[in-house]
């Protein structure tokens, strides 16, 4: 049996109530808070920087729960920021790409901007062709969340809470969402989602970080090699709404059961690729429902940096930044060209509220929505 000495020491330190802050491990837990400006409604926004003992840092805002920066230590002691974003709040207030944000109440698309629940039809804002994307016009990514430092034995941790009112963006029920980001010493950014409602509703929370493992602004991600633990995907129509079919990836450019460079087949003569303008699809993960398991692996060959994505969710939206077009100037004035980042959005399948054959996204009063996603980094 292998004993994780460090975990044991941390647990023991945590048990010593009152002495914990003096222990070496607890002393290494770091979270800094700095003011990051005000929204147009006057809400104060802070940037919380979580730092682990390897020098990895995650800077997270309470506006949209945005991961504003994710800095990985490099061999030479320098750090590289592997997520796209903006330098200041003003950038995020006008940005429409969901950089780093928590997406809700329903991440991804709901077809024809409507769904029925218990015989009642709910109409949603139309913001993507004739569909609703990422929770509507003012989704969770554009809301000020309340923030609490919940750092503990696992590392620095930030808990964000947002109460979405009954009827907000057309969805039923007062929904309380609590999302906790923890950065541990295994270089894992762990995201735990929790929600409850007072009326039946639908929800699908995810994080929309745009990763470039060569560093944000360092060209395109076509050389990144990707593996996805999925035998099937949900084919879509031209508006990216699934048909309901679960189709085998075998023999298609969406087969990532073995590692492939993203650029290898991204412009293949394939209907699904054309509809997505590249990769913008939901994969049906192989793992048993509810089990936190490896969903995807991404490797940047020049630096050797690797990101592994673990989730207990049934699906993974793999999006290759096909709508980035070089017009956005991001952090440090970096230009973000076409396909200069990738998103690995762990989630339920798109349009599930209108697809009874898909796993349900309904949350009822008295139930708890609980899911976990981990982004793990190594070099
Ligand atoms: C969607 C894309 C969309 C992007 C940014 C992704 O989750 O699948 O189609 O363009 O988010 O909004």
PDB file of C-alpha atoms in Angstrom, residues 235-359:
ATOM      1  CA  UNK A 235     -24.072  14.822 -33.940  1.00  0.00           C
ATOM      2  CA  UNK A 236     -25.569  18.272 -34.538  1.00  0.00           C
ATOM      3  CA  UNK A 237     -27.426  20.233 -37.203  1.00  0.00           C
ATOM      4  CA  UNK A 238     -26.140  23.445 -38.771  1.00  0.00           C
ATOM      5  CA  UNK A 239     -27.140  25.433 -35.659  1.00  0.00           C
ATOM      6  CA  UNK A 240     -25.214  23.018 -33.400  1.00  0.00           C
ATOM      7  CA  UNK A 241     -28.325  21.444 -31.873  1.00  0.00           C
ATOM      8  CA  UNK A 242     -27.961  17.651 -31.425  1.00  0.00           C
ATOM      9  CA  UNK A 243     -30.299  15.364 -33.348  1.00  0.00           C
ATOM     10  CA  UNK A 244     -30.619  13.051 -30.344  1.00  0.00           C
ATOM     11  CA  UNK A 245     -28.471  10.324 -31.914  1.00  0.00           C
ATOM     12  CA  UNK A 246     -25.383   9.010 -30.116  1.00  0.00           C
ATOM     13  CA  UNK A 247     -23.051   8.311 -33.048  1.00  0.00           C
ATOM     14  CA  UNK A 248     -19.848   6.274 -33.014  1.00  0.00           C
ATOM     15  CA  UNK A 249     -16.672   8.327 -33.454  1.00  0.00           C
ATOM     16  CA  UNK A 250     -15.044   5.410 -35.254  1.00  0.00           C
ATOM     17  CA  UNK A 251     -14.085   6.319 -38.807  1.00  0.00           C
ATOM     18  CA  UNK A 252     -14.752  10.048 -38.285  1.00  0.00           C
ATOM     19  CA  UNK A 253     -12.449  13.039 -37.622  1.00  0.00           C
ATOM     20  CA  UNK A 254     -13.990  13.093 -34.135  1.00  0.00           C
ATOM     21  CA  UNK A 255     -12.229   9.886 -33.152  1.00  0.00           C
ATOM     22  CA  UNK A 256      -9.793  10.942 -30.419  1.00  0.00           C
ATOM     23  CA  UNK A 257      -9.598   7.564 -28.683  1.00  0.00           C
ATOM     24  CA  UNK A 258      -5.933   7.654 -29.672  1.00  0.00           C
ATOM     25  CA  UNK A 259      -4.009  10.925 -29.461  1.00  0.00           C
ATOM     26  CA  UNK A 260      -4.268  13.123 -32.552  1.00  0.00           C
ATOM     27  CA  UNK A 261      -2.964  16.599 -33.261  1.00  0.00           C
ATOM     28  CA  UNK A 262      -5.937  18.950 -33.443  1.00  0.00           C
ATOM     29  CA  UNK A 263      -4.823  20.276 -36.825  1.00  0.00           C
ATOM     30  CA  UNK A 264      -4.647  16.849 -38.430  1.00  0.00           C
ATOM     31  CA  UNK A 265      -8.346  16.570 -39.318  1.00  0.00           C
ATOM     32  CA  UNK A 266      -9.842  19.921 -38.272  1.00  0.00           C
ATOM     33  CA  UNK A 267     -10.596  20.936 -41.853  1.00  0.00           C
ATOM     34  CA  UNK A 268     -11.680  17.476 -43.018  1.00  0.00           C
ATOM     35  CA  UNK A 269     -14.386  17.200 -45.645  1.00  0.00           C
ATOM     36  CA  UNK A 270     -16.953  16.071 -43.106  1.00  0.00           C
ATOM     37  CA  UNK A 271     -20.437  17.437 -42.467  1.00  0.00           C
ATOM     38  CA  UNK A 272     -20.025  17.566 -38.683  1.00  0.00           C
ATOM     39  CA  UNK A 273     -16.703  19.390 -38.953  1.00  0.00           C
ATOM     40  CA  UNK A 274     -18.302  21.866 -41.364  1.00  0.00           C
ATOM     41  CA  UNK A 275     -21.229  22.510 -39.028  1.00  0.00           C
ATOM     42  CA  UNK A 276     -18.809  23.173 -36.158  1.00  0.00           C
ATOM     43  CA  UNK A 277     -16.369  25.188 -38.326  1.00  0.00           C
ATOM     44  CA  UNK A 278     -13.859  22.832 -36.744  1.00  0.00           C
ATOM     45  CA  UNK A 279     -14.375  21.007 -33.449  1.00  0.00           C
ATOM     46  CA  UNK A 280     -17.360  22.306 -31.496  1.00  0.00           C
ATOM     47  CA  UNK A 281     -19.117  19.122 -30.422  1.00  0.00           C
ATOM     48  CA  UNK A 282     -20.165  17.153 -27.391  1.00  0.00           C
ATOM     49  CA  UNK A 283     -18.484  13.790 -26.770  1.00  0.00           C
ATOM     50  CA  UNK A 284     -20.339  11.077 -24.808  1.00  0.00           C
ATOM     51  CA  UNK A 285     -17.822  10.071 -22.169  1.00  0.00           C
ATOM     52  CA  UNK A 286     -17.271   6.334 -21.646  1.00  0.00           C
ATOM     53  CA  UNK A 287     -17.019   6.416 -17.875  1.00  0.00           C
ATOM     54  CA  UNK A 288     -19.874   5.204 -15.691  1.00  0.00           C
ATOM     55  CA  UNK A 289     -22.304   7.973 -14.772  1.00  0.00           C
ATOM     56  CA  UNK A 290     -21.231   9.948 -11.753  1.00  0.00           C
ATOM     57  CA  UNK A 291     -17.684   8.518 -11.493  1.00  0.00           C
ATOM     58  CA  UNK A 292     -14.917  11.129 -11.434  1.00  0.00           C
ATOM     59  CA  UNK A 293     -12.695   9.813 -14.246  1.00  0.00           C
ATOM     60  CA  UNK A 294     -10.277  10.903 -16.913  1.00  0.00           C
ATOM     61  CA  UNK A 295     -12.215  12.483 -19.774  1.00  0.00           C
ATOM     62  CA  UNK A 296      -9.477  14.026 -21.906  1.00  0.00           C
ATOM     63  CA  UNK A 297      -5.769  14.640 -22.162  1.00  0.00           C
ATOM     64  CA  UNK A 298      -4.070  17.474 -24.019  1.00  0.00           C
ATOM     65  CA  UNK A 299      -0.335  17.665 -24.734  1.00  0.00           C
ATOM     66  CA  UNK A 300       1.590  20.542 -26.230  1.00  0.00           C
ATOM     67  CA  UNK A 301       4.553  18.821 -27.906  1.00  0.00           C
ATOM     68  CA  UNK A 302       7.093  21.694 -27.896  1.00  0.00           C
ATOM     69  CA  UNK A 303       6.899  22.407 -24.161  1.00  0.00           C
ATOM     70  CA  UNK A 304       5.779  18.921 -23.137  1.00  0.00           C
ATOM     71  CA  UNK A 305       3.031  20.508 -21.014  1.00  0.00           C
ATOM     72  CA  UNK A 306       0.064  18.253 -20.359  1.00  0.00           C
ATOM     73  CA  UNK A 307      -3.453  18.970 -19.149  1.00  0.00           C
ATOM     74  CA  UNK A 308      -5.718  16.161 -18.014  1.00  0.00           C
ATOM     75  CA  UNK A 309      -9.418  16.747 -17.547  1.00  0.00           C
ATOM     76  CA  UNK A 310     -11.324  14.616 -15.057  1.00  0.00           C
ATOM     77  CA  UNK A 311     -15.055  14.818 -14.550  1.00  0.00           C
ATOM     78  CA  UNK A 312     -18.104  12.950 -13.324  1.00  0.00           C
ATOM     79  CA  UNK A 313     -20.274  14.577 -15.994  1.00  0.00           C
ATOM     80  CA  UNK A 314     -21.647  12.560 -18.944  1.00  0.00           C
ATOM     81  CA  UNK A 315     -20.363  14.890 -21.689  1.00  0.00           C
ATOM     82  CA  UNK A 316     -17.475  17.019 -22.846  1.00  0.00           C
ATOM     83  CA  UNK A 317     -17.799  19.939 -25.271  1.00  0.00           C
ATOM     84  CA  UNK A 318     -14.483  20.220 -27.066  1.00  0.00           C
ATOM     85  CA  UNK A 319     -14.334  23.614 -28.800  1.00  0.00           C
ATOM     86  CA  UNK A 320     -11.306  24.772 -30.761  1.00  0.00           C
ATOM     87  CA  UNK A 321     -11.787  28.549 -30.725  1.00  0.00           C
ATOM     88  CA  UNK A 322     -13.244  28.574 -34.234  1.00  0.00           C
ATOM     89  CA  UNK A 323     -14.937  31.903 -33.586  1.00  0.00           C
ATOM     90  CA  UNK A 324     -11.744  33.651 -32.485  1.00  0.00           C
ATOM     91  CA  UNK A 325     -10.715  35.829 -35.406  1.00  0.00           C
ATOM     92  CA  UNK A 326      -7.771  37.957 -34.358  1.00  0.00           C
ATOM     93  CA  UNK A 327      -9.886  40.980 -33.430  1.00  0.00           C
ATOM     94  CA  UNK A 328      -9.523  40.423 -29.678  1.00  0.00           C
ATOM     95  CA  UNK A 329      -6.466  41.842 -27.954  1.00  0.00           C
ATOM     96  CA  UNK A 330      -6.147  39.967 -24.702  1.00  0.00           C
ATOM     97  CA  UNK A 331      -3.776  39.945 -21.751  1.00  0.00           C
ATOM     98  CA  UNK A 332      -0.538  41.820 -22.287  1.00  0.00           C
ATOM     99  CA  UNK A 333      -1.894  43.090 -25.630  1.00  0.00           C
ATOM    100  CA  UNK A 334      -1.642  39.588 -27.110  1.00  0.00           C
ATOM    101  CA  UNK A 335      -3.735  39.042 -30.237  1.00  0.00           C
ATOM    102  CA  UNK A 336      -5.952  35.962 -30.176  1.00  0.00           C
ATOM    103  CA  UNK A 337      -6.101  34.569 -33.710  1.00  0.00           C
ATOM    104  CA  UNK A 338      -8.372  31.879 -35.147  1.00  0.00           C
ATOM    105  CA  UNK A 339      -8.125  28.643 -33.133  1.00  0.00           C
ATOM    106  CA  UNK A 340      -5.616  30.056 -30.664  1.00  0.00           C
ATOM    107  CA  UNK A 341      -7.158  28.168 -27.723  1.00  0.00           C
ATOM    108  CA  UNK A 342      -9.269  25.161 -26.878  1.00  0.00           C
ATOM    109  CA  UNK A 343     -12.076  24.659 -24.382  1.00  0.00           C
ATOM    110  CA  UNK A 344     -12.857  21.413 -22.610  1.00  0.00           C
ATOM    111  CA  UNK A 345     -16.305  22.095 -21.151  1.00  0.00           C
ATOM    112  CA  UNK A 346     -17.435  19.252 -18.901  1.00  0.00           C
ATOM    113  CA  UNK A 347     -21.211  19.084 -18.928  1.00  0.00           C
ATOM    114  CA  UNK A 348     -24.491  17.415 -19.770  1.00  0.00           C
ATOM    115  CA  UNK A 349     -25.382  17.133 -23.440  1.00  0.00           C
ATOM    116  CA  UNK A 350     -26.578  20.220 -25.329  1.00  0.00           C
ATOM    117  CA  UNK A 351     -30.343  20.696 -25.586  1.00  0.00           C
ATOM    118  CA  UNK A 352     -31.043  18.009 -22.979  1.00  0.00           C
ATOM    119  CA  UNK A 353     -34.186  19.824 -21.770  1.00  0.00           C
ATOM    120  CA  UNK A 354     -35.708  19.017 -25.191  1.00  0.00           C
ATOM    121  CA  UNK A 355     -34.213  15.552 -25.527  1.00  0.00           C
ATOM    122  CA  UNK A 356     -35.881  13.057 -23.169  1.00  0.00           C
ATOM    123  CA  UNK A 357     -33.491  10.374 -24.458  1.00  0.00           C
ATOM    124  CA  UNK A 358     -30.458  12.247 -23.012  1.00  0.00           C
ATOM    125  CA  UNK A 359     -29.481  12.101 -19.309  1.00  0.00           C
TER     126      UNK A 359
END
